[in-house]
Amino acid sequence: MRQISIYGKGGVGKSTVASNTSVALAEMGRRVMQMGCSPKADSTYLLLGHMCHPTVLDQVRAKGYRKPEYIDECLQIGHKGIVCAEAGGPEPALGCAGRGVLLVLELLRKYRLPEKHEVDFLVFDVIADVVCGGFAQPIRRGYAKETYIVTSGELMALYAANNICNAVKTMNELKGAQVFVGGLINNMRGVPGELELVREFGEIIGVPVVANIPHSDLMQRAETQKKTLVENFPDSAEAQEFRSFAQQILEPRGIIPQPLDPKDSISVIRDLLRKYQVFD
């Protein structure tokens, strides 16, 4: 079973990318499980057409976790047979969502739920960038050794991508975690020179761009139908880009990035944006 994680800045489109990629993998005959690792619990919405309830942490609070069937009850089957689950989060103003994610990962491993469902690919959709050790657990604990980073030609999206690469590099150097970056996913926003901008950023940090998802209203049109773009517009250029990306990740990728120094990253990225006339 291959385990990959999708990281990126909040709002950059991780869940959309994860869900469309899961569908593309399923179209290729792979059995896929998508695990949302966010208190919002909305990662699998487009795969199911509704919110995934109960979340694992809701179930733990209601029934405990001593029996595997309690956790198995949280799994639902979405489009193309994709197994869907959401970690969920603590009650508002109580507890730590990052620690909750760790508990959920441990329960998946303890009860071997992906193996029970004969999963070929387990896709972790992880909230925001790695500013919280709890949300870094999918890579820190070796649950997902391949990380793909969703970014765009925007300042904070690139800044977050650099932070994630710093985390991956640190985990390899200090923790011996043996986790790697598979590539950058350019979820385009339509800013000037975005293809070249993100490609050059990738060259600077030693990570290739493995997908360029066009900025398109088809994405929003599909989401209003509670579906992924790959399902709703299967013949579109955007859907083909997701299929191309899914084809690439059939083979493992292992890159240790060389990120910008955190002290310099903002200024370097701003210079890059100026080069492509994103702002004066």
Coordinates of C-alpha atoms in Angstrom, one line a residue:
M1 CA 0.0 0.0 0.0
R2 CA 1.3 3.4 -1.0
Q3 CA 0.7 6.3 1.5
I4 CA 0.9 9.9 0.3
S5 CA 0.1 13.2 1.9
I6 CA -1.2 16.4 0.3
Y7 CA 0.0 19.5 2.1
G8 CA -0.2 23.2 1.3
K9 CA -1.4 26.6 2.6
G10 CA -4.9 26.8 3.9
G11 CA -7.3 27.7 1.1
V12 CA -4.9 26.7 -1.7
G13 CA -7.1 23.8 -2.8
K14 CA -5.7 20.7 -1.1
S15 CA -9.0 18.9 -0.7
T16 CA -10.0 19.6 -4.3
V17 CA -6.7 18.3 -5.5
A18 CA -6.7 15.3 -3.2
S19 CA -10.3 14.4 -4.2
N20 CA -9.7 14.7 -8.0
T21 CA -6.5 12.8 -7.7
S22 CA -8.2 10.0 -5.8
V23 CA -10.9 9.7 -8.5
A24 CA -8.2 9.7 -11.2
L25 CA -6.4 6.9 -9.4
A26 CA -9.6 4.9 -8.9
E27 CA -10.3 5.3 -12.7
M28 CA -7.0 3.4 -13.2
G29 CA -8.3 0.5 -11.2
R30 CA -6.6 1.4 -7.9
R31 CA -8.4 1.0 -4.6
V32 CA -8.1 4.4 -2.9
M33 CA -8.8 5.6 0.6
Q34 CA -8.9 9.3 1.4
M35 CA -8.4 10.5 5.0
G36 CA -9.2 14.1 5.8
C37 CA -7.0 15.4 8.6
S38 CA -8.7 18.7 9.5
P39 CA -11.3 19.7 12.1
K40 CA -13.4 21.0 9.2
A41 CA -14.0 17.4 8.1
D42 CA -14.8 18.5 4.5
S43 CA -12.0 16.7 2.6
T44 CA -14.2 13.9 1.2
Y45 CA -17.3 16.0 0.6
L46 CA -17.0 15.9 -3.2
L47 CA -16.4 12.1 -3.2
L48 CA -19.5 11.4 -1.1
G49 CA -21.8 14.3 -2.1
H50 CA -22.3 15.0 1.6
M51 CA -20.3 15.5 4.8
C52 CA -18.7 12.4 6.2
H53 CA -20.3 11.7 9.6
P54 CA -19.4 10.6 12.2
T55 CA -15.8 11.7 12.1
V56 CA -13.4 9.4 13.9
L57 CA -13.0 11.8 16.8
D58 CA -16.8 12.2 17.1
Q59 CA -17.0 8.4 17.3
V60 CA -14.3 8.2 19.9
R61 CA -16.1 10.7 22.1
A62 CA -19.4 8.8 21.7
K63 CA -18.3 5.2 21.9
G64 CA -14.6 5.0 22.6
Y65 CA -12.0 3.2 20.5
R66 CA -11.7 -0.2 22.2
K67 CA -13.4 -2.1 19.3
P68 CA -12.3 -1.9 15.7
E69 CA -15.9 -1.8 14.5
Y70 CA -16.4 1.5 16.2
I71 CA -13.8 3.1 13.9
D72 CA -14.9 1.1 10.9
E73 CA -18.3 2.6 11.2
C74 CA -16.7 6.0 10.3
L75 CA -15.7 4.8 6.9
Q76 CA -18.0 5.5 4.0
I77 CA -17.8 4.5 0.3
G78 CA -17.7 7.3 -2.2
H79 CA -17.5 7.7 -6.0
K80 CA -15.6 4.9 -7.7
G81 CA -15.5 2.9 -4.5
I82 CA -13.2 5.3 -2.8
V83 CA -13.1 4.7 1.0
C84 CA -13.7 8.0 2.8
A85 CA -12.9 9.0 6.4
E86 CA -12.5 12.2 8.3
A87 CA -10.4 12.7 11.4
G88 CA -12.5 15.6 12.7
G89 CA -11.4 17.7 15.6
P90 CA -12.0 18.4 19.3
E91 CA -15.1 20.2 20.6
P92 CA -14.8 24.0 20.1
A93 CA -12.3 25.6 22.5
L94 CA -11.4 22.2 23.9
G95 CA -8.5 20.0 23.2
C96 CA -5.9 19.9 20.4
A97 CA -6.8 19.0 16.8
G98 CA -3.2 18.0 16.0
R99 CA -3.2 15.4 18.9
G100 CA -6.5 14.2 17.6
V101 CA -5.0 13.5 14.1
L102 CA -2.2 11.5 15.7
L103 CA -4.8 9.4 17.6
V104 CA -6.7 8.7 14.4
L105 CA -3.6 7.7 12.5
E106 CA -2.7 5.3 15.3
L107 CA -6.2 3.7 15.2
L108 CA -6.0 3.2 11.5
R109 CA -2.7 1.4 11.9
K110 CA -3.8 -0.5 15.0
Y111 CA -6.9 -1.9 13.4
R112 CA -5.4 -2.2 9.9
L113 CA -8.5 -0.6 8.4
P114 CA -6.8 0.3 5.0
E115 CA -5.6 -3.3 4.7
K116 CA -9.1 -4.6 5.6
H117 CA -10.4 -2.6 2.6
E118 CA -7.5 -3.7 0.4
V119 CA -6.4 -0.2 -0.3
D120 CA -3.7 0.4 -2.9
F121 CA -3.4 4.2 -2.2
L122 CA -4.0 5.9 1.1
V123 CA -4.2 9.7 0.6
F124 CA -3.9 12.0 3.6
D125 CA -5.3 15.5 3.0
V126 CA -3.7 17.6 5.8
I127 CA -4.7 21.0 7.0
A128 CA -2.6 24.1 6.2
D129 CA 1.2 24.0 6.4
V130 CA 3.4 22.5 9.0
V131 CA 3.3 25.0 11.8
C132 CA 1.8 22.5 14.2
G133 CA 3.6 19.2 15.1
G134 CA 0.3 17.5 15.4
F135 CA -0.6 18.1 11.8
A136 CA 2.9 17.0 10.7
Q137 CA 2.2 13.5 12.1
P138 CA 1.4 11.9 8.7
I139 CA 5.0 12.5 7.6
R140 CA 6.7 12.8 11.0
R141 CA 5.6 9.3 12.1
G142 CA 6.1 7.7 8.7
Y143 CA 2.5 7.2 7.8
A144 CA 3.1 8.9 4.5
K145 CA 6.6 8.9 3.1
E146 CA 5.7 10.8 0.0
T147 CA 4.4 14.4 0.3
Y148 CA 3.0 16.4 -2.6
I149 CA 2.7 20.2 -2.0
V150 CA -0.2 22.2 -3.5
T151 CA 0.9 25.8 -4.2
S152 CA 0.2 28.6 -6.7
G153 CA 1.8 31.7 -8.0
E154 CA 0.9 33.7 -4.8
L155 CA 3.2 34.9 -2.1
M156 CA 1.9 33.0 0.9
A157 CA 1.2 29.8 -1.1
L158 CA 4.9 29.7 -2.1
Y159 CA 6.0 30.7 1.4
A160 CA 3.9 27.8 2.9
A161 CA 5.4 25.4 0.3
N162 CA 8.9 26.5 1.4
N163 CA 8.0 25.9 5.1
I164 CA 6.7 22.4 4.3
C165 CA 9.9 21.6 2.5
N166 CA 11.9 22.9 5.5
A167 CA 9.9 20.5 7.7
V168 CA 10.6 17.5 5.4
K169 CA 14.3 18.3 5.3
T170 CA 14.5 18.7 9.1
M171 CA 12.7 15.4 9.7
N172 CA 15.2 13.7 7.5
E173 CA 18.2 15.3 9.1
L174 CA 17.2 15.3 12.7
K175 CA 14.5 12.6 13.1
G176 CA 15.7 10.1 10.5
A177 CA 12.1 10.0 9.3
Q178 CA 12.9 9.1 5.6
V179 CA 10.1 11.2 4.2
F180 CA 10.3 12.8 0.8
V181 CA 8.7 15.4 -1.4
G182 CA 7.2 14.0 -4.6
G183 CA 6.7 17.3 -6.3
L184 CA 4.8 20.6 -6.4
I185 CA 1.2 20.8 -7.7
N186 CA 0.6 24.2 -9.2
N187 CA -3.1 24.9 -8.6
M188 CA -3.1 28.0 -10.7
R189 CA -4.8 31.2 -9.7
G190 CA -4.3 33.1 -13.0
V191 CA -1.6 35.4 -11.8
P192 CA 0.9 36.7 -14.5
G193 CA 3.6 34.3 -15.5
E194 CA 2.3 31.6 -13.1
L195 CA 3.6 28.6 -15.0
E196 CA 7.2 30.0 -15.2
L197 CA 7.1 31.5 -11.8
V198 CA 6.2 28.3 -10.0
R199 CA 8.6 26.3 -12.2
E200 CA 11.5 28.6 -11.2
F201 CA 10.5 28.4 -7.5
G202 CA 10.6 24.7 -7.8
E203 CA 14.1 24.8 -9.4
I204 CA 15.3 27.0 -6.5
I205 CA 14.2 24.6 -3.8
G206 CA 15.0 21.4 -5.9
V207 CA 11.5 20.2 -6.3
P208 CA 9.9 19.7 -9.7
V209 CA 6.4 20.8 -10.7
V210 CA 4.5 17.6 -11.4
A211 CA 1.1 19.1 -12.3
N212 CA -0.2 22.5 -13.5
I213 CA -4.0 22.6 -12.8
P214 CA -5.5 25.4 -15.0
H215 CA -7.5 28.1 -13.3
S216 CA -11.1 27.3 -14.5
D217 CA -14.7 27.9 -13.6
L218 CA -15.3 24.2 -14.3
M219 CA -13.9 23.4 -10.9
Q220 CA -16.6 25.6 -9.2
R221 CA -19.3 24.3 -11.5
A222 CA -18.5 20.7 -10.5
E223 CA -18.4 21.6 -6.8
T224 CA -21.9 23.1 -7.0
Q225 CA -23.0 19.7 -8.2
K226 CA -21.2 18.1 -5.2
K227 CA -18.8 16.3 -7.5
T228 CA -15.2 16.4 -8.5
L229 CA -14.2 17.9 -11.8
V230 CA -12.9 14.5 -13.0
E231 CA -16.3 13.0 -12.5
N232 CA -18.4 15.9 -13.7
F233 CA -16.3 17.0 -16.6
P234 CA -14.3 13.9 -17.6
D235 CA -13.3 15.1 -21.0
S236 CA -12.0 18.5 -19.9
A237 CA -8.3 19.6 -20.1
E238 CA -8.4 20.0 -16.3
A239 CA -9.5 16.4 -15.8
Q240 CA -6.7 15.2 -18.1
E241 CA -4.2 17.1 -16.0
F242 CA -5.3 15.3 -12.9
R243 CA -5.1 12.0 -14.7
S244 CA -1.6 12.9 -15.9
F245 CA -0.6 13.6 -12.3
A246 CA -2.2 10.4 -11.0
Q247 CA -0.2 8.5 -13.7
Q248 CA 3.0 10.1 -12.5
I249 CA 2.5 9.1 -8.8
L250 CA 2.0 5.4 -9.7
E251 CA 5.8 5.3 -9.4
P252 CA 7.3 6.4 -6.0
R253 CA 9.2 9.7 -5.9
G254 CA 11.8 10.6 -3.3
I255 CA 13.2 14.1 -3.2
I256 CA 14.8 15.8 -0.2
P257 CA 14.2 19.5 -0.9
Q258 CA 16.7 22.3 -0.5
P259 CA 14.4 25.0 0.8
L260 CA 15.1 28.7 1.2
D261 CA 16.4 29.8 4.6
P262 CA 13.3 30.9 6.6
K263 CA 14.9 34.2 7.3
D264 CA 15.3 35.0 3.6
S265 CA 12.3 33.2 2.0
I266 CA 9.8 36.0 1.9
S267 CA 12.3 38.4 0.3
V268 CA 13.4 35.8 -2.3
I269 CA 9.9 35.0 -3.2
R270 CA 8.9 38.6 -3.5
D271 CA 11.9 39.1 -5.9
L272 CA 10.6 36.2 -7.9
L273 CA 7.1 37.7 -8.0
R274 CA 8.5 41.0 -9.2
K275 CA 10.4 39.2 -11.9
Y276 CA 7.2 37.9 -13.3
Q277 CA 5.4 41.3 -12.7
V278 CA 2.9 39.9 -10.2
F279 CA 3.3 43.2 -8.4
D280 CA 5.5 46.3 -8.6

